[in-house]
mmCIF file of C-alpha atoms and ligand atoms in Angstrom:
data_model
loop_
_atom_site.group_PDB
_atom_site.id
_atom_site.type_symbol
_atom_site.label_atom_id
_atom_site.label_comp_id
_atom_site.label_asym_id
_atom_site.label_seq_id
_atom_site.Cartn_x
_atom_site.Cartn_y
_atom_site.Cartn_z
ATOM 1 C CA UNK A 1 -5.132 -108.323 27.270
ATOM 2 C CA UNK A 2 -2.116 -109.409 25.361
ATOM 3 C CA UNK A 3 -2.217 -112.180 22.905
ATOM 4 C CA UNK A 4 0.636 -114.798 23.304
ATOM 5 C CA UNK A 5 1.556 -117.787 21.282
ATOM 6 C CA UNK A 6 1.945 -121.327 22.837
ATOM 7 C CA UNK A 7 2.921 -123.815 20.694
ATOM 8 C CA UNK A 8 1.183 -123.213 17.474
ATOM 9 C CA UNK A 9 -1.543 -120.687 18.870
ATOM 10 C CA UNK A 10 -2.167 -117.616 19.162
ATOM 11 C CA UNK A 11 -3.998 -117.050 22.569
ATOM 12 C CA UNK A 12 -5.440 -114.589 24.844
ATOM 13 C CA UNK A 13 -2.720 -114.664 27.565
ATOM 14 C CA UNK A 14 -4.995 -115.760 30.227
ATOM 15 C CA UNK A 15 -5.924 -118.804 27.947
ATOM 16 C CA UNK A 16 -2.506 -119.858 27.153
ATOM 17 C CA UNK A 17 -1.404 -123.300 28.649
ATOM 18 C CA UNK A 18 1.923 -125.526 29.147
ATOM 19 C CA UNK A 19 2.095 -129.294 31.029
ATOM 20 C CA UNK A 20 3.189 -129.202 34.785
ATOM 21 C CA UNK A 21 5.105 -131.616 33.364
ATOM 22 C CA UNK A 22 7.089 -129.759 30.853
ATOM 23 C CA UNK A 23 10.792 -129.856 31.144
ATOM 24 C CA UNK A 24 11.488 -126.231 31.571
ATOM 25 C CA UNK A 25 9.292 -125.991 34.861
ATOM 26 C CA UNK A 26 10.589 -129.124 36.464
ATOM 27 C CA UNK A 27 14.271 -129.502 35.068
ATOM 28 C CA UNK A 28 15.045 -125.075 33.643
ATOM 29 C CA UNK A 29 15.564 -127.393 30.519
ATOM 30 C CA UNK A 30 14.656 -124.651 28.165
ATOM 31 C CA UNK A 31 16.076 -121.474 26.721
ATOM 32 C CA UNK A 32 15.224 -118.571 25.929
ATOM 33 C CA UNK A 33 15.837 -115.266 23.655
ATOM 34 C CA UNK A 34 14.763 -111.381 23.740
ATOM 35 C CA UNK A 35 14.503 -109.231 21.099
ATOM 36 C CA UNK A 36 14.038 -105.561 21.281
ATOM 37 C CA UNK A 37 11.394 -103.587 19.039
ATOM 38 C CA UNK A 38 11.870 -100.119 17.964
ATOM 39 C CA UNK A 39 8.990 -98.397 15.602
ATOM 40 C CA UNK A 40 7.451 -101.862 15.143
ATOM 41 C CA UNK A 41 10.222 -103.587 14.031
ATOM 42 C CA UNK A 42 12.948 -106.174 15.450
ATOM 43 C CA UNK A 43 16.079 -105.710 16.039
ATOM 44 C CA UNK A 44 19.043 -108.031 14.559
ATOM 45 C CA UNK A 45 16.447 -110.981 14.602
ATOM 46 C CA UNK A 46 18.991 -112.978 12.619
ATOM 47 C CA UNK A 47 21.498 -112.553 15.596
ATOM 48 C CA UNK A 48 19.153 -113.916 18.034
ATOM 49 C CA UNK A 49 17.717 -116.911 15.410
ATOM 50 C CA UNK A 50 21.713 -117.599 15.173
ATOM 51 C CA UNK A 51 22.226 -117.941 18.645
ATOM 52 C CA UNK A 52 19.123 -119.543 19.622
ATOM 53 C CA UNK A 53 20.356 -122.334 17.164
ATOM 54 C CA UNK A 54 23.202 -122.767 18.755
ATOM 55 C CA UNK A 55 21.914 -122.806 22.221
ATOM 56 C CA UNK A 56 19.517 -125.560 21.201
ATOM 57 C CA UNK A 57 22.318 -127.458 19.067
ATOM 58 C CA UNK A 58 24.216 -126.966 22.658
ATOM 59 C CA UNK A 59 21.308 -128.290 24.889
ATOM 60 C CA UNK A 60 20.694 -131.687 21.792
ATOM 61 C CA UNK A 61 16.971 -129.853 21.559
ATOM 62 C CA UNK A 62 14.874 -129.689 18.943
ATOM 63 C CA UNK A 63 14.309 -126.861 16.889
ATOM 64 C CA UNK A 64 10.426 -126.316 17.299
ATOM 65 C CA UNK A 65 9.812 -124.418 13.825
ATOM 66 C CA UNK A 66 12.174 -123.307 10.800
ATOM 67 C CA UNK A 67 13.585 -119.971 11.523
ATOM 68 C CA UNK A 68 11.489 -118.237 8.431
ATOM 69 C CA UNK A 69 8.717 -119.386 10.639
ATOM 70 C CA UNK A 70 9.813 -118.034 13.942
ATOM 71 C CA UNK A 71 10.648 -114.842 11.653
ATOM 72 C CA UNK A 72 6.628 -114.787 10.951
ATOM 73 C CA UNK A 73 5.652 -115.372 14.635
ATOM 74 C CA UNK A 74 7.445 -112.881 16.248
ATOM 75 C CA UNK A 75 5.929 -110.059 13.424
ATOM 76 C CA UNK A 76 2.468 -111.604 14.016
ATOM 77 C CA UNK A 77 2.772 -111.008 18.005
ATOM 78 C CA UNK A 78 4.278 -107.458 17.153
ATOM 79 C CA UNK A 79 0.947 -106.890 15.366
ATOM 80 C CA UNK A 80 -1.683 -108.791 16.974
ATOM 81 C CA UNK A 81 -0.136 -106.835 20.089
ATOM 82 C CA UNK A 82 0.460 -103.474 18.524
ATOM 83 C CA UNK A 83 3.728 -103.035 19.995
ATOM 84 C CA UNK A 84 5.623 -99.647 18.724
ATOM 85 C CA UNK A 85 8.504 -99.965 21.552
ATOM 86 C CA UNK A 86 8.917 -103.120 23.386
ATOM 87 C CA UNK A 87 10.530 -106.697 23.545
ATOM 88 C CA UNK A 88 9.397 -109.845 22.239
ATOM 89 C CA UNK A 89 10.467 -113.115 24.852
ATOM 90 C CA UNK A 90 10.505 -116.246 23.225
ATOM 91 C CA UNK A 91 10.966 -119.970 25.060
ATOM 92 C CA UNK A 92 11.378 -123.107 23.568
ATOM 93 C CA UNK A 93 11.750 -126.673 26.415
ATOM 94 C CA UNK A 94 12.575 -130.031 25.648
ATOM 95 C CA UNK A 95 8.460 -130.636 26.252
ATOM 96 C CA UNK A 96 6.656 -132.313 28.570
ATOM 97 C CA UNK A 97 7.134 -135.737 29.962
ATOM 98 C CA UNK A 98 7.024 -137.578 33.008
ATOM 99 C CA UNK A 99 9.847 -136.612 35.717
ATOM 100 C CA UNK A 100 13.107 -138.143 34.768
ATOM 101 C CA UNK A 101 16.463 -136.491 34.781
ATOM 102 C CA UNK A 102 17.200 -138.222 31.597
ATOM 103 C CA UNK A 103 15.990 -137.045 28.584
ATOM 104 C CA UNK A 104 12.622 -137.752 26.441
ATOM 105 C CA UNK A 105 12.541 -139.572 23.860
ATOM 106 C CA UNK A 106 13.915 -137.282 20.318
ATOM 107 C CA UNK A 107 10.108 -137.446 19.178
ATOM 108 C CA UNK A 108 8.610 -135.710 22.629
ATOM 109 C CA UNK A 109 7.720 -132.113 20.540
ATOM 110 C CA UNK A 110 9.479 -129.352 22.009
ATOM 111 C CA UNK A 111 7.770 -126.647 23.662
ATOM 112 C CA UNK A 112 7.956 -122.980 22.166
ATOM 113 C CA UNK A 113 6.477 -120.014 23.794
ATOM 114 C CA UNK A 114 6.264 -116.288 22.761
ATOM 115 C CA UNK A 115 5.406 -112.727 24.490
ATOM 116 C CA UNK A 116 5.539 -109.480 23.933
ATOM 117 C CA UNK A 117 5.941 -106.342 26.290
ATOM 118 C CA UNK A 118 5.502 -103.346 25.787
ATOM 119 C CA UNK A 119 7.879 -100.625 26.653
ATOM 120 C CA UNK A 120 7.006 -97.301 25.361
ATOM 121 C CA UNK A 121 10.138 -95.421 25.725
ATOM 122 C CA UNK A 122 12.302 -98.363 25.339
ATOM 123 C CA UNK A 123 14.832 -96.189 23.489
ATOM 124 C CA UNK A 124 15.069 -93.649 25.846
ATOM 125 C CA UNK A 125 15.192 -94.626 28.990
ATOM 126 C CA UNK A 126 16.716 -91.890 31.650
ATOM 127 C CA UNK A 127 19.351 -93.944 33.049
ATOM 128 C CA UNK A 128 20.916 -93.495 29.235
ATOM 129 C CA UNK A 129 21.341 -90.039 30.344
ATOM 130 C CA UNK A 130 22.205 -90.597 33.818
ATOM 131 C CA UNK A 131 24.062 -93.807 33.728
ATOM 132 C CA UNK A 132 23.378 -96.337 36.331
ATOM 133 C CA UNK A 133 25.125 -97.776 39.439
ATOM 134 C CA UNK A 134 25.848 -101.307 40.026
ATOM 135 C CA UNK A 135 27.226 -103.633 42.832
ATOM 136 C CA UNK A 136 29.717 -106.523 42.352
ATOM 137 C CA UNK A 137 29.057 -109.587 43.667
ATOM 138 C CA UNK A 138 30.608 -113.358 43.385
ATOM 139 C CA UNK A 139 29.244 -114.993 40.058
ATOM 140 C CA UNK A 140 27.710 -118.000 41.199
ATOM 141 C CA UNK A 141 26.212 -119.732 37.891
ATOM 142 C CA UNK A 142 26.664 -122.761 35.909
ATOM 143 C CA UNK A 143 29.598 -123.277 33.520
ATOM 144 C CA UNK A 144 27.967 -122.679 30.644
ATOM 145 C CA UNK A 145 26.406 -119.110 30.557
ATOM 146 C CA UNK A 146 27.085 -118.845 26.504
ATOM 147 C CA UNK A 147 24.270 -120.771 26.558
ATOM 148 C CA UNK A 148 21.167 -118.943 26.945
ATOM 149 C CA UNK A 149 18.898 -121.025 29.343
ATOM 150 C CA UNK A 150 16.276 -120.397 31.745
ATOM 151 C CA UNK A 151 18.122 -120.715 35.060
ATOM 152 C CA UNK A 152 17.937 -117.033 35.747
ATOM 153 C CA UNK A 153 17.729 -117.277 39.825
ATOM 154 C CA UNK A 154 21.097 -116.634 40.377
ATOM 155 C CA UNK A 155 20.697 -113.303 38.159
ATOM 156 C CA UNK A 156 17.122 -112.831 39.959
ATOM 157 C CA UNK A 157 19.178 -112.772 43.654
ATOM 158 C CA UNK A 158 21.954 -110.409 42.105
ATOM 159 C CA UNK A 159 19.509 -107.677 40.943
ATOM 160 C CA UNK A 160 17.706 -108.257 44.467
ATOM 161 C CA UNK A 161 21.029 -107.872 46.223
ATOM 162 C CA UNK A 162 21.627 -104.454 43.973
ATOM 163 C CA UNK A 163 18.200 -103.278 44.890
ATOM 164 C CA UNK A 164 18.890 -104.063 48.563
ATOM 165 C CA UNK A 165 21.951 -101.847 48.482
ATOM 166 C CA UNK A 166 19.960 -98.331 46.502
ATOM 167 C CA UNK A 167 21.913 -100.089 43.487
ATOM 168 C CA UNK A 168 20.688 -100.638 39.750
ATOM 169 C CA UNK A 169 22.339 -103.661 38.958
ATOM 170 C CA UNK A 170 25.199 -106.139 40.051
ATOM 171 C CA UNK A 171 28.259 -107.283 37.866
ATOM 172 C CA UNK A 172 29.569 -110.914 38.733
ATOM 173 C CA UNK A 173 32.756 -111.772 39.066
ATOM 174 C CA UNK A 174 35.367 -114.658 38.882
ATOM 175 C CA UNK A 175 38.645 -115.311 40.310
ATOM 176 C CA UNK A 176 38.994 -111.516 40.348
ATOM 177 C CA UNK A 177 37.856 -110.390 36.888
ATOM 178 C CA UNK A 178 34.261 -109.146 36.134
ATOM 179 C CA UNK A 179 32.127 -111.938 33.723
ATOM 180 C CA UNK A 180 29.220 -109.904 33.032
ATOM 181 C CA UNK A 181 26.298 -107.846 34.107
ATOM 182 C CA UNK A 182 23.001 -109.862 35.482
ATOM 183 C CA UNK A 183 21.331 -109.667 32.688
ATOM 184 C CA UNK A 184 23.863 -107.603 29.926
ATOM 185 C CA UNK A 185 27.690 -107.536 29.117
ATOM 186 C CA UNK A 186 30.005 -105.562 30.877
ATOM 187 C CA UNK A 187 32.325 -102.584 29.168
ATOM 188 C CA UNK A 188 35.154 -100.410 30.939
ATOM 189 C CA UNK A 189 37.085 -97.870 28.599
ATOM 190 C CA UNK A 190 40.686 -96.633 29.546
ATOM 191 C CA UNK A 191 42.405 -94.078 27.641
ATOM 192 C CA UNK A 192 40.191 -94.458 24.926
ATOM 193 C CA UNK A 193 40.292 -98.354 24.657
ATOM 194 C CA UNK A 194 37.257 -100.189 25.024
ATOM 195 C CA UNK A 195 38.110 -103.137 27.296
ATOM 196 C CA UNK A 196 35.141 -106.586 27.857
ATOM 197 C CA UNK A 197 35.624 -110.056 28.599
ATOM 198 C CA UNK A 198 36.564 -112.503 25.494
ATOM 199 C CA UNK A 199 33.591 -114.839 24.233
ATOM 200 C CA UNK A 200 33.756 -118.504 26.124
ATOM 201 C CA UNK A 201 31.789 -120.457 28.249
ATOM 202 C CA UNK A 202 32.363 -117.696 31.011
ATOM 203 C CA UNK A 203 29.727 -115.248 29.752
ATOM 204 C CA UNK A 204 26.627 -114.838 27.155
ATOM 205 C CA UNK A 205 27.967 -113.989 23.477
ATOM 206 C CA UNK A 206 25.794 -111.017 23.591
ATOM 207 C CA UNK A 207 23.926 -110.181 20.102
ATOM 208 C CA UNK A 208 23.954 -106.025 21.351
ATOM 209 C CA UNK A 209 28.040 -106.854 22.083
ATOM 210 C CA UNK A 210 28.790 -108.556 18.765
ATOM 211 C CA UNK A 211 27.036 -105.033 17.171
ATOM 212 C CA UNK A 212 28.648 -102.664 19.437
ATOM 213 C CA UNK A 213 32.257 -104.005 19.084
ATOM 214 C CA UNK A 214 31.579 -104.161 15.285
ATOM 215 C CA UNK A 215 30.829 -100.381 15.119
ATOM 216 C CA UNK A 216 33.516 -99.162 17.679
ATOM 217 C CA UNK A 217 36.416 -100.969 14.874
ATOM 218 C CA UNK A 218 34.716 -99.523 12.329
ATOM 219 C CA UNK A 219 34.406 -96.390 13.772
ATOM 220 C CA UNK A 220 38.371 -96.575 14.627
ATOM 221 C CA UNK A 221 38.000 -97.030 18.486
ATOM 222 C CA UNK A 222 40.170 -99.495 19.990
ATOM 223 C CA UNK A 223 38.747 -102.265 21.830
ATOM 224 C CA UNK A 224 40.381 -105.064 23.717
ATOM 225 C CA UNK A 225 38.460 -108.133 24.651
ATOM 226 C CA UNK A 226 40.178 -109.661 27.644
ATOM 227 C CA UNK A 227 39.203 -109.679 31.358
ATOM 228 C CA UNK A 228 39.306 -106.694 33.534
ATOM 229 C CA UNK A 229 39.255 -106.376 37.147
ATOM 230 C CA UNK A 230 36.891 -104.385 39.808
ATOM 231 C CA UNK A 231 40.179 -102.643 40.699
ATOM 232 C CA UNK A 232 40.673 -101.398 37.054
ATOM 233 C CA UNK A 233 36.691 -100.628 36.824
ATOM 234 C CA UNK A 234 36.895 -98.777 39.245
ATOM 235 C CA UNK A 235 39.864 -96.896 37.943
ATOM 236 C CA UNK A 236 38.184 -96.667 34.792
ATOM 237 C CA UNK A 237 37.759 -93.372 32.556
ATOM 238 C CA UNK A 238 33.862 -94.667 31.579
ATOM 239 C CA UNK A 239 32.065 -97.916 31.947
ATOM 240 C CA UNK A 240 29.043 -99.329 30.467
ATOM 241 C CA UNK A 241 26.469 -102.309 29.820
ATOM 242 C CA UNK A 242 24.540 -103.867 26.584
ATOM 243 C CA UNK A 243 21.827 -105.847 26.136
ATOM 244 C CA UNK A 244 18.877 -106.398 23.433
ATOM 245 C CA UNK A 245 16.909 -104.129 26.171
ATOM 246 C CA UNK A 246 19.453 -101.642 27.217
ATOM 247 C CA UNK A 247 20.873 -101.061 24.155
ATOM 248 C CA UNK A 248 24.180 -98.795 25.448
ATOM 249 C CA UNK A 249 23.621 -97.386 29.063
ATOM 250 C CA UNK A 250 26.623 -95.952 30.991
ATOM 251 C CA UNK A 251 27.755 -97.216 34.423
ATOM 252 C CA UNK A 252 28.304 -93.653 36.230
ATOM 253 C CA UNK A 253 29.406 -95.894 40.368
ATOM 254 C CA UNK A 254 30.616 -99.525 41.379
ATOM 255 C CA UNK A 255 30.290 -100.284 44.681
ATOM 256 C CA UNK A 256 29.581 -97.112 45.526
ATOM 257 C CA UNK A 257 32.742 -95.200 43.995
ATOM 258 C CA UNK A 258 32.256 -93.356 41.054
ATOM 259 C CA UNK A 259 33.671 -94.013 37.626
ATOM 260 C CA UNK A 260 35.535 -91.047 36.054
ATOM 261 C CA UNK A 261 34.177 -88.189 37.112
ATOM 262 C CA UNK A 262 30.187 -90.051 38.179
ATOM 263 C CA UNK A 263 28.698 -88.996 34.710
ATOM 264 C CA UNK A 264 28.114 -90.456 31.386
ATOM 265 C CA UNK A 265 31.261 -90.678 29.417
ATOM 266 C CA UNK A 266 31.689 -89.749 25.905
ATOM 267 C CA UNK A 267 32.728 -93.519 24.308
ATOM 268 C CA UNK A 268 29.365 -94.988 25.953
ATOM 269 C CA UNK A 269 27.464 -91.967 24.304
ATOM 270 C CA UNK A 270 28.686 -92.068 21.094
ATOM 271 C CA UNK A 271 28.441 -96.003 21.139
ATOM 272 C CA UNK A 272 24.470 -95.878 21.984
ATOM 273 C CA UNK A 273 24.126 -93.364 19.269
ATOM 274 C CA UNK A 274 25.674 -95.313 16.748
ATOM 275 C CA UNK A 275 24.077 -98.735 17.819
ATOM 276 C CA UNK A 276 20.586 -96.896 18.240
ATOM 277 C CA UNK A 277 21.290 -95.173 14.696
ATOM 278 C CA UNK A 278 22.067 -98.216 12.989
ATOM 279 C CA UNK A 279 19.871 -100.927 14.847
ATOM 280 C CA UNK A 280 16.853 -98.654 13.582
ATOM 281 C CA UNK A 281 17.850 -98.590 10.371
ATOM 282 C CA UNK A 282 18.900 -102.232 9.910
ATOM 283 C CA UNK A 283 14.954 -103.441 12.481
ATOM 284 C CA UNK A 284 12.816 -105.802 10.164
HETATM 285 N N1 LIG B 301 19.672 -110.651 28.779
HETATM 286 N N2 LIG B 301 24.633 -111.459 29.505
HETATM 287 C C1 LIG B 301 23.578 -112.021 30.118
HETATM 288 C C2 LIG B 301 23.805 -112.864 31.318
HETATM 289 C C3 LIG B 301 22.279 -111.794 29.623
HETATM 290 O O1 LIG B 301 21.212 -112.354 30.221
HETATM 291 C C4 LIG B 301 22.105 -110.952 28.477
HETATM 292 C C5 LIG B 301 20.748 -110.689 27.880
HETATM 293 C C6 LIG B 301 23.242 -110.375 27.893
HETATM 294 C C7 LIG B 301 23.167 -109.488 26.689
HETATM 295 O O2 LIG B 301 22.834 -110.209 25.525
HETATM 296 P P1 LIG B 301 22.066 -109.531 24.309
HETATM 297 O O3 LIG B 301 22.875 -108.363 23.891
HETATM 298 O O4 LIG B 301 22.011 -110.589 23.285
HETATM 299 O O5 LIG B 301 20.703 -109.124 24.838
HETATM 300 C C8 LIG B 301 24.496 -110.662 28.423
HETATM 301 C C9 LIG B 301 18.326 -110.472 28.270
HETATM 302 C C10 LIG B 301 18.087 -109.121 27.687
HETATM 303 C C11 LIG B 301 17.327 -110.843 29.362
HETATM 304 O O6 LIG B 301 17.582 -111.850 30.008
HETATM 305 O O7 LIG B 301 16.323 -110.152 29.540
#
């Protein structure tokens, strides 16, 4: 049995409690952050403190502990839990109190939950090698998906839909152009330029992205962040996603028609090896 940690405790998971009443349940006023683990250690846990910060600064919530201590908490779990390859999921909610739309009081303690999974193979998972298929479908969030909160049924319903149609995933889109992946950002590359959607309120400011796009400059590839459409996608040379637990995995058919030639492209490749290269050697 795993042990979790619920608001100052480490638990065995079936032990672990929260208030009916807490805000996240009731109101999805909480949000959230995953962090990938390769040989024990986390990967770009400042990136994810950083934007945790700024989703709660977003949201006017509390921080629930100093990041040195969140630091500590996540390395406990990873030990208590003896994860090797796997993802730690951490929550923090405005807390419990009775329904109201308004908010608590500032003093009503925040609420800060954290998991682990497992995931042995994490790093080398078979659609890397096969790349994966997705669906488009209309993005139907909030305004606000740069920050990172728990109002995931709209993503839930767009990996059912993929499922529904022998797909892996969906990518959303707006007024034309693709926002993002369900639960990762979306790449295309033409003629050698990488090509995602700009930061804004439109998508998550992806921790995996903010690497990825930092290696490809360095590395001399040219990237352009500006919206694409399915038409170009589909037109594309290669395609691909990121995400803390996908790293860099291709995007081989959308909507059934197949991106370059249906395999793996060389750019997405190269990318993952990079990110996986450096990520390891930069984990904590
Ligand atoms: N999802 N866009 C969306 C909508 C996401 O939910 C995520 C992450 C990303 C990629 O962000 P990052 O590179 O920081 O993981 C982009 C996580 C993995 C999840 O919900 O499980």
């Amino acid at each position: 049995m795993r042990t979790v940690y619920v608001n100052g405790e480490f638990l065995p998971e079936d032990q672990a409690r929260i208030s009916i009443f807490d805000r996240g349940f009731l109101f999805a006023d909480g949000v959230y952050e995953v962090t990938s683990v390769l040989g024990g250690k986390l990967v770009d846990f400042p990136g994810h403190a950083a934007r945790l910060t700024r989703s709660l600064d977003a949201l006017d919530m509390r921080s629930p502990v100093p990041e040195e201590d969140l630091l500590a908490i996540h390395r406990d779990l990873i030990a208590r839990n003896g994860i090797e390859d796997g993802l730690v999921y951490l929550q923090v909610t405005r807390g419990a109190a009775d329904r109201d739309f308004l908010y608590p009081p500032d003093d009503t303690p925040p609420t800060l939950v954290l998991f682990t999974q497992a995931k042995p193979g994490l790093a080398d998972n078979p659609l890397a090698r096969t790349g994966m298929s997705v669906i488009t479908i209309p993005d139907r969030r909030w305004g606000r998906r740069d920050i990172k909160t728990v109002q995931l049924l709209y993503p839930s319903m767009g990996k059912m839909m993929a499922r529904a149609e022998g797909a892996d995933d969906a990518w959303m889109v707006e007024d034309g152009h693709v926002t993002e992946g369900t639960s990762n950002n979306a790449y295309i590359v033409k003629d050698g330029t990488i090509v995602t959607r700009q930061l804004g309120e439109e998508i998550l400011h992806g921790i995996t992205r903010r690497a990825v796009l930092g290696f490809a400059r360095e590395a001399q590839m040219r990237v352009e962040e500006r919206p694409f459409t399915v038409e170009e996608a589909r037109a594309a040379d290669e395609a691909f996603i990121t995400s803390a637990s996908s790293f860099v995995t291709p995007v081989v058919r959308i909507d059934g028609t197949a991106v370059g030639d249906g395999t793996p492209g060389p750019v997405a490749a190269r990318l993952r090896e990079i990110y996986m290269e450096e990520s390891r050697k930069a984990a904590i």
